[in-house]
Coordinates of C-alpha atoms in Angstrom, one line a residue:
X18 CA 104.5 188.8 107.0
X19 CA 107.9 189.0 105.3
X20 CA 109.6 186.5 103.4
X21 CA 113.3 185.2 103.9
X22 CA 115.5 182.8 102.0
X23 CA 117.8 181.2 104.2
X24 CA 120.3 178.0 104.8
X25 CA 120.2 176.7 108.5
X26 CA 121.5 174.6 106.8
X27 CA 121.3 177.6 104.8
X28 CA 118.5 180.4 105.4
X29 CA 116.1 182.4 102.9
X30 CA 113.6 185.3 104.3
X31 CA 110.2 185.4 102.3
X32 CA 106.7 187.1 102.4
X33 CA 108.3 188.8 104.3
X34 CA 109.7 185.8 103.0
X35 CA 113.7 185.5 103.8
X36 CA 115.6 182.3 101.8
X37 CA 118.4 181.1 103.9
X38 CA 120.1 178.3 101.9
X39 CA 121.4 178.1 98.5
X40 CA 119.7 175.2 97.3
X41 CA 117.6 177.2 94.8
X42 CA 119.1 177.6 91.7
X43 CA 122.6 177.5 89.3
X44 CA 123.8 181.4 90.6
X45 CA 124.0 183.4 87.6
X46 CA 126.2 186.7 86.9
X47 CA 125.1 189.4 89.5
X48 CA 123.1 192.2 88.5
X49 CA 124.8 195.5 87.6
X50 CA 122.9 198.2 89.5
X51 CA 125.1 199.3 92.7
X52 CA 121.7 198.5 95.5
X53 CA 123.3 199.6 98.6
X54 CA 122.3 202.8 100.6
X55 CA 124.7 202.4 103.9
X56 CA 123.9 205.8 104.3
X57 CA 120.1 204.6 105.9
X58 CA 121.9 202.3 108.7
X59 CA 123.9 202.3 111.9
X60 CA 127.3 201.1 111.5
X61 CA 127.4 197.5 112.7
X62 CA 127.7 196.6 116.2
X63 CA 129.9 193.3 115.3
X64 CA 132.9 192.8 113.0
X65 CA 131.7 191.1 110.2
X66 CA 134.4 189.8 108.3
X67 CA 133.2 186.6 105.6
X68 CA 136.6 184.8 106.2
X69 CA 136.0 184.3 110.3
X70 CA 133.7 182.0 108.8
X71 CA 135.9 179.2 108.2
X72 CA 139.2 180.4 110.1
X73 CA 141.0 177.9 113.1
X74 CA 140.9 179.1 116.4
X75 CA 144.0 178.2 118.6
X76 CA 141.9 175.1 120.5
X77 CA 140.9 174.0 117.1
X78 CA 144.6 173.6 115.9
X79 CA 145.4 172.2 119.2
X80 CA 142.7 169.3 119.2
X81 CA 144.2 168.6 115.8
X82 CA 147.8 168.2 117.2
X83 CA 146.5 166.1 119.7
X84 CA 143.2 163.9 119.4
X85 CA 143.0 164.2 115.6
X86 CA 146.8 163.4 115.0
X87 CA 146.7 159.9 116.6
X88 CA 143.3 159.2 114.9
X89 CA 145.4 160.4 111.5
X90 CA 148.2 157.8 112.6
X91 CA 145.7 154.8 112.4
X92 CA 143.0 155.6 110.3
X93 CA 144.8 158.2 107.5
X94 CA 144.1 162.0 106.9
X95 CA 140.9 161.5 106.4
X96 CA 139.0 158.9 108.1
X97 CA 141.0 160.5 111.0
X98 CA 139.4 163.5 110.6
X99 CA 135.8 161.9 110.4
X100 CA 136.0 159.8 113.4
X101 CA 138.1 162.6 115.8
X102 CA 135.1 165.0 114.8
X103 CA 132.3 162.9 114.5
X104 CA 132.4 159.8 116.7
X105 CA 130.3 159.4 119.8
X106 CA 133.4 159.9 122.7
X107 CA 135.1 162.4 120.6
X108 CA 133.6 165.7 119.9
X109 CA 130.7 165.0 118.6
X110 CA 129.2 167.9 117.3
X111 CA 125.1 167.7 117.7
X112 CA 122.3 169.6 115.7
X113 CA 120.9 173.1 116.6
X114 CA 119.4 175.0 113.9
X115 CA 119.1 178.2 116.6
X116 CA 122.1 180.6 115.5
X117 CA 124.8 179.9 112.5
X118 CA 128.0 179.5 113.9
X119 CA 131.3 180.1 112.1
X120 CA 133.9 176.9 112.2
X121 CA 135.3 178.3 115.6
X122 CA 132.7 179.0 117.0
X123 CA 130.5 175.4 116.7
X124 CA 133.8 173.5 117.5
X125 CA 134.1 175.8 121.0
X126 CA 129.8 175.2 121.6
X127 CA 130.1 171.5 120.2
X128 CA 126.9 172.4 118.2
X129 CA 125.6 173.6 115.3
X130 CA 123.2 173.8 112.4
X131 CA 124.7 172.1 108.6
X132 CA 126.4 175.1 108.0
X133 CA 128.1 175.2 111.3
X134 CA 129.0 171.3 110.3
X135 CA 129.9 172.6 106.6
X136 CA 132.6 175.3 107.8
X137 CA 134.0 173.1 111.0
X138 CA 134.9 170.2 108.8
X139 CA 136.0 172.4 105.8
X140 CA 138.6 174.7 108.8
X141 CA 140.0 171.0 109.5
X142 CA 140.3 169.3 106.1
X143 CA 141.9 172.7 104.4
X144 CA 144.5 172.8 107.8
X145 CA 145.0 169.0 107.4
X146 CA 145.6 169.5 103.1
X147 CA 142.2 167.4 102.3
X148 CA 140.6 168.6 99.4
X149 CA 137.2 170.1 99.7
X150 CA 134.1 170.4 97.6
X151 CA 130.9 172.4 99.0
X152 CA 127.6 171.0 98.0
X153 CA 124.0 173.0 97.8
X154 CA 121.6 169.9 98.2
X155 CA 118.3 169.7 96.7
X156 CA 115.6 168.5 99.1
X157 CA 112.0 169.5 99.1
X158 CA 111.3 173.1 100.2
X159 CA 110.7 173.2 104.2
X160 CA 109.1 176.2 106.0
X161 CA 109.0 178.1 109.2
X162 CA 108.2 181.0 110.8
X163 CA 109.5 183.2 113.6
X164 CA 108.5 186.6 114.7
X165 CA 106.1 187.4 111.5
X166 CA 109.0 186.1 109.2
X167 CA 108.9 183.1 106.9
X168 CA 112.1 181.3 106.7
X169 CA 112.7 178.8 103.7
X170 CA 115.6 176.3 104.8
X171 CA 117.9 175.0 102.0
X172 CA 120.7 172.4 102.8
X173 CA 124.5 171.9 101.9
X174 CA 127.1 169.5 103.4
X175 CA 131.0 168.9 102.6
X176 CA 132.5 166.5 100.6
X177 CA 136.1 165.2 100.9
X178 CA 138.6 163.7 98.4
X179 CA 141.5 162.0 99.4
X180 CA 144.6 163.9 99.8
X181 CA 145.9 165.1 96.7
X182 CA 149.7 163.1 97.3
X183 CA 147.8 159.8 97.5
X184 CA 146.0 160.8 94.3
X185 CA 146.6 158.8 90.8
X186 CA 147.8 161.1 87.9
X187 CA 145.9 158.5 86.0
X188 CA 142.3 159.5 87.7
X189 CA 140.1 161.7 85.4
X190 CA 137.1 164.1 86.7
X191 CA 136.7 163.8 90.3
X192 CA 138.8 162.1 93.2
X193 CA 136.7 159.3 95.3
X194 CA 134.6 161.8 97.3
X195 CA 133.4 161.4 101.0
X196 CA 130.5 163.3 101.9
X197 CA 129.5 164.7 105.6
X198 CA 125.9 165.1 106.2
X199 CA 123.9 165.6 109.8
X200 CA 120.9 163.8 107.7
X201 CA 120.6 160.6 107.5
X202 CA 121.4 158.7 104.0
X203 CA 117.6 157.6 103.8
X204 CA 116.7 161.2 103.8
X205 CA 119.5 162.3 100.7
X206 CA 118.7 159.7 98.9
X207 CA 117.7 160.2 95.1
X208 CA 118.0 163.8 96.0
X209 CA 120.6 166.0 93.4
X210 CA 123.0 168.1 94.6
X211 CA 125.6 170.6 93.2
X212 CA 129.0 171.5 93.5
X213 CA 128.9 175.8 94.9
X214 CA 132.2 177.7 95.8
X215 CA 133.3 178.6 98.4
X216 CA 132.5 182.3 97.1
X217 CA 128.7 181.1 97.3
X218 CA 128.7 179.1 100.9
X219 CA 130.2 182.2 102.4
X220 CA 127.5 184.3 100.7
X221 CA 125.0 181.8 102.9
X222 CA 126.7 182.0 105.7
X223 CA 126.7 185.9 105.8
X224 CA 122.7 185.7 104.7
X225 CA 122.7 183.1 107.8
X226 CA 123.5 185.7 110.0
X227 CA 122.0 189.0 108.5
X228 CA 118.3 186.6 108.6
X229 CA 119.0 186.1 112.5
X230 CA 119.9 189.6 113.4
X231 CA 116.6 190.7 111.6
X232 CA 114.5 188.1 113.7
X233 CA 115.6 189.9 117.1
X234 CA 115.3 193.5 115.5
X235 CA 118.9 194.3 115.2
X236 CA 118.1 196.0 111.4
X237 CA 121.3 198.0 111.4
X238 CA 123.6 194.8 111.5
X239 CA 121.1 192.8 109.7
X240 CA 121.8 195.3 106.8
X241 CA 125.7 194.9 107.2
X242 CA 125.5 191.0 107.0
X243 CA 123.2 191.1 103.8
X244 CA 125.5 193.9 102.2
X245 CA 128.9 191.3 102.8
X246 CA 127.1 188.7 101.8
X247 CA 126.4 190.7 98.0
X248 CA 129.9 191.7 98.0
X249 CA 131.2 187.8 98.8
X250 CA 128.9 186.7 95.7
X251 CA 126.6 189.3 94.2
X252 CA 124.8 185.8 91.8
X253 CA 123.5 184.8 94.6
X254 CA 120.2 186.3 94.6
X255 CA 118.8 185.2 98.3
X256 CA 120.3 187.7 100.2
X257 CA 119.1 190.8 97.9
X258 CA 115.8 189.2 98.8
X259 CA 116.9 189.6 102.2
X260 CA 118.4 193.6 101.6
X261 CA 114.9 194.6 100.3
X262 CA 113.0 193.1 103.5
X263 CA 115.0 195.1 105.1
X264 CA 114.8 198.3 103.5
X265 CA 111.3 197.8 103.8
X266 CA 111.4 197.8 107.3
X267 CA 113.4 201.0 107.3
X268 CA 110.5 202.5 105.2
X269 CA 112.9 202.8 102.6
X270 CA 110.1 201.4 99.8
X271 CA 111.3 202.9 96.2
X272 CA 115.2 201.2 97.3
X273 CA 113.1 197.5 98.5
X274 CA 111.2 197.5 95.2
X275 CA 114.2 198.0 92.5
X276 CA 116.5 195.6 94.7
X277 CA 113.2 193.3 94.3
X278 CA 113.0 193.8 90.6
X279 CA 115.9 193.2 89.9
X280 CA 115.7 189.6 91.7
X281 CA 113.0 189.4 89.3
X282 CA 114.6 190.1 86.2
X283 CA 116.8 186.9 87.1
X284 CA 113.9 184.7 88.3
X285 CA 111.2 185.8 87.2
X286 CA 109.0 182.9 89.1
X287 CA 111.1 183.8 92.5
X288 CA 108.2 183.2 95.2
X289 CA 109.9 185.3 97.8
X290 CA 111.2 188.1 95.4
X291 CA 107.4 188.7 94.6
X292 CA 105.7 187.6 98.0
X293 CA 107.6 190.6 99.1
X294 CA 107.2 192.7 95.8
X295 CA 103.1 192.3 96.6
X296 CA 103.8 193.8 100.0
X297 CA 105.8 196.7 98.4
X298 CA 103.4 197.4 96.1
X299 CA 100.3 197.4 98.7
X300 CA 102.6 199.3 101.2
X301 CA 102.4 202.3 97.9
X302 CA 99.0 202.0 97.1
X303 CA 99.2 200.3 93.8
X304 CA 96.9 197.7 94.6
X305 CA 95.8 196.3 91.3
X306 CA 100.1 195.5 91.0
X307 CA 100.1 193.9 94.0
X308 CA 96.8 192.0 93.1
X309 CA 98.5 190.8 89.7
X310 CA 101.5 189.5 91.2
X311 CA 99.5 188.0 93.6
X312 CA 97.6 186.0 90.9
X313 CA 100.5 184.9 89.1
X314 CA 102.4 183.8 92.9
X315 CA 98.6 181.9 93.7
X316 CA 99.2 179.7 90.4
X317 CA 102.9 179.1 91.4
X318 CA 102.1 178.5 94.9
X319 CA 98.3 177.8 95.6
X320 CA 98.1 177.4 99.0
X321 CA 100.5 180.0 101.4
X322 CA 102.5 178.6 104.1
X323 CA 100.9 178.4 107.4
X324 CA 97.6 179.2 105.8
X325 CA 96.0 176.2 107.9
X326 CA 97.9 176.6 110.6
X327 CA 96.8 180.3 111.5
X328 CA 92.9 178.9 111.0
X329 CA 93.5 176.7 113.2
X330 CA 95.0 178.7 116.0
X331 CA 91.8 181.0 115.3
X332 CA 89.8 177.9 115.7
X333 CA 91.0 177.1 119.2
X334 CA 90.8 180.6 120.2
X335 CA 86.9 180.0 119.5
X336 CA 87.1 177.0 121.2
X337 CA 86.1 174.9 117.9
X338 CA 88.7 171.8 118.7
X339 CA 87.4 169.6 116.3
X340 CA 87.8 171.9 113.5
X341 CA 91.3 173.0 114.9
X342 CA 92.4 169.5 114.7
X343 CA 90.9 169.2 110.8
X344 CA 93.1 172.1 109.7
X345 CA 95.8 171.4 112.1
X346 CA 96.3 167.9 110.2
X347 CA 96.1 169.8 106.7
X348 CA 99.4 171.6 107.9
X349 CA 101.4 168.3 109.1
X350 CA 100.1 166.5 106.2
X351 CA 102.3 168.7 104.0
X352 CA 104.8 169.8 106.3
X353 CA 105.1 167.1 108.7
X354 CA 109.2 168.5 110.2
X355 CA 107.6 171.6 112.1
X356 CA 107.3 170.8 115.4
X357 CA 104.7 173.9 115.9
X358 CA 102.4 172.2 113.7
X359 CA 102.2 169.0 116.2
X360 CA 102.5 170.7 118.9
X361 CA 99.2 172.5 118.0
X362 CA 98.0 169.3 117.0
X363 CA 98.5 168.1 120.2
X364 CA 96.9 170.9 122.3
X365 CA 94.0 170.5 119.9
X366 CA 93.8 166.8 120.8
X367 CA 94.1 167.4 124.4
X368 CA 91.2 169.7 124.0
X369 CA 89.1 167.1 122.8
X370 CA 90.1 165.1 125.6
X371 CA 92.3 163.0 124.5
X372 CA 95.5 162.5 125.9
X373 CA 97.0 159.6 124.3
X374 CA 96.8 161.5 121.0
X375 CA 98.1 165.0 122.0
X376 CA 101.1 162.9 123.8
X377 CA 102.1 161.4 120.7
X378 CA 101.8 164.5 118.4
X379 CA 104.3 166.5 121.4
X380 CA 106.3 163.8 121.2
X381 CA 106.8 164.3 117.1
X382 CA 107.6 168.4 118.1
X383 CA 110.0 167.2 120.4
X384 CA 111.2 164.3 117.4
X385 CA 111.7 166.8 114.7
X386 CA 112.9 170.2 117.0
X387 CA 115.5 172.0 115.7
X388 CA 116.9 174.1 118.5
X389 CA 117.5 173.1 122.4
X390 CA 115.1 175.5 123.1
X391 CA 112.5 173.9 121.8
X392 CA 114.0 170.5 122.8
X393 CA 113.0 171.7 126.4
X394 CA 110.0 173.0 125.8
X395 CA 108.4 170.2 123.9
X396 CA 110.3 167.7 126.1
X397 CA 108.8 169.6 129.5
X398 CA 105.1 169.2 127.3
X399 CA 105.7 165.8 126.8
X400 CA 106.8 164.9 130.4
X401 CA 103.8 167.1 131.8
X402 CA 101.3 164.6 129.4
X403 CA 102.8 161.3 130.5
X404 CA 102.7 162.1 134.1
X405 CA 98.9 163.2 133.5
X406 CA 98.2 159.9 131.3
X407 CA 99.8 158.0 134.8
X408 CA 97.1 160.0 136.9
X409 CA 94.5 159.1 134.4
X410 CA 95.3 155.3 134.6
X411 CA 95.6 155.6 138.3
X412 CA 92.2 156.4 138.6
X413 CA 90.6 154.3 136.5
X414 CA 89.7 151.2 138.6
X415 CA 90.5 147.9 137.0
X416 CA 87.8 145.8 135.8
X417 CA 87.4 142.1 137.3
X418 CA 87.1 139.1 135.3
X419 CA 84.0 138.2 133.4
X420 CA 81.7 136.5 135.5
X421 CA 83.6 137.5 138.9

């Protein structure tokens, strides 16, 4: 198991955990010690170049000479922007949290994850003058896990002020701010957020991307990702998380343990610096290490992620439904967006032999899926029940009337 920070909005890879957003924490000054070894990796198979990120591609600057300028002409810079990206009969970009595209390339697939939506907006605001802000969100922490990695998703969105000619001289501190968000307000509201750089969204988006290539098996670009996204902003401490995972998986232990420690020395309580430390450690043989790290991370975090949810998959393997369906309710009672978990559910209820139930839980997967991958399958599930929940009416014969 390996452990990723990430932001799909933004990514993180933990335990092996990876972090993929930067909603963790203020970044700090980056540590000193030089923690690359380029030497151990292929060179990468892609360009990988941070500023592609946000750049315009020629049918990007054309839709906003065309469809964008009228909306401009009747609705200002700004709301013009909004409604030519965003409005249903426009271009309408929709959610898929499956790959992090770069401004170009979610405006060409008309989809994307926050990040996608982040950079899009930001390309078309900075070529229209707007001025932009980048915000890290703070929502609770949300889990998954693909191919023996645990992803932690952060969030960020984009905030716009009004062009800086319309602006009052006499306005102090910020300009009235517009912000863009896939979620909807219910879900940000009360939650904090924080202004990052541009310096720091980049560093995400590169982590984005160096997170996915690990998750097919593509190390060697994985590596080259993670490295840009240190050299882009070196405070932000998610993607040397991500650099040790994967000098682990080169076998390269003594370089993943001192890029860990020194993640460490910043955060000391960082969950997927020493979920991943504890693996180092046990990888060595210095098990009573690993088992005092693991203490300390069981008193941060006392009960893993996916813990019930790999008891119950072993519980339907056995055939125990009933207890399958116990645990698999532990795992979407605290994590109720993963559309495994009710997916499980589901099969668990079916199990048991009952339909209605494991229709509704499939229905949630396909409610809260992420990807159109998992849009199909859960919605090719969910079709499958309902025409089996018709059969099972059809043959049940209608009673008469009392006393007929």
């Amino acid at each position: 198991m390996k452990n990723i920070r990430a932001s799909m909005c933004a990514l993180v890879v933990a335990g092996l955990a990876l972090g993929l957003s930067g909603c963790a924490v203020e970044p700090k000054a980056p540590p000193q010690a030089d923690v690359f070894l380029d030497a151990a990796f292929r060179p990468p198979s892609v360009v990988i170049d941070a500023q592609e990120a946000l750049a315009m591609s020629p049918a990007m600057q054309r839709f906003a000479e065309t469809e964008m300028a009228s909306e401009i002409r009747l609705k200002g810079q700004r709301d013009g922007l909004i409604d030519a990206l965003y409005t249903r009969g426009r271009l309408q970009l929709d959610y898929d949290a499956e790959t992090t595209r770069t401004a170009a390339e979610a405006f060409a697939a008309k989809r994307g994850n926050c990040m996608s939506l982040v950079l899009m907006t930001a390309a078309f605001a900075r070529h229209l003058g707007l001025p932009v802000r980048f915000n890290s969100v703070y929502l609770e922490e949300s889990w998954s896990r693909m191919n023996g990695i645990f992803f932690i998703a952060g969030h960020v969105n984009v905030s716009l002020a009004r062009p800086l000619s319309l602006q009052s001289r006499a306005v102090f501190g910020d300009p009235e701010l517009l912000t863009i968000d896939f979620l909807p307000p219910d879900q940000l509201r009360g939650n904090r957020s924080r202004p990052i750089d541009e310096a720091t969204l980049l560093a995400m988006f590169l982590n984005n991307k160096a997170a996915e290539a690990l998750t097919v098996g593509r190390v060697d670009d994985a590596y080259w990702w993670a490295r840009e996204a240190i050299r882009t902003d070196g405070r932000w401490l998610a993607a040397y998380n991500t650099l040790a995972v994967l000098y682990r998986r080169k076998g390269l232990l003594d370089r993943a343990e001192a890029t860990l420690r020194l993640v460490l020395e910043r955060e000391p309580l960082n969950t997927q610096a020493m979920s991943n430390l504890i693996l180092v450690l046990s990888d060595t043989g210095r098990r009573d290490e690993a088992q005092r790290y693991a203490n300390q991370l069981a008193q941060i975090q006392p009960v893993a992620p996916y813990k019930y949810f790999d008891e119950g998959v072993a519980a339907m393997r056995a055939g125990d439904y009933a207890q399958a369906r116990q645990l698999f309710r532990k795992e979407v009672a605290r994590a109720a967006y993963v559309p495994e978990f009710h997916f499980w559910l589901g099969l668990a209820n079916y199990g048991l032999g009952d339909v209605s139930a494991a229709r509704g839980e499939i229905a949630k997967a396909l409610e809260n899926s992420a990807t159109v991958k998992d849009r199909e399958l859960y919605g090719a599930k969910l079709a499958w029940l309902n025409e089996m929940r018709e059969q099972q009416r059809q043959r049940t014969p209608l009673r008469g009337a009392a006393g007929s």
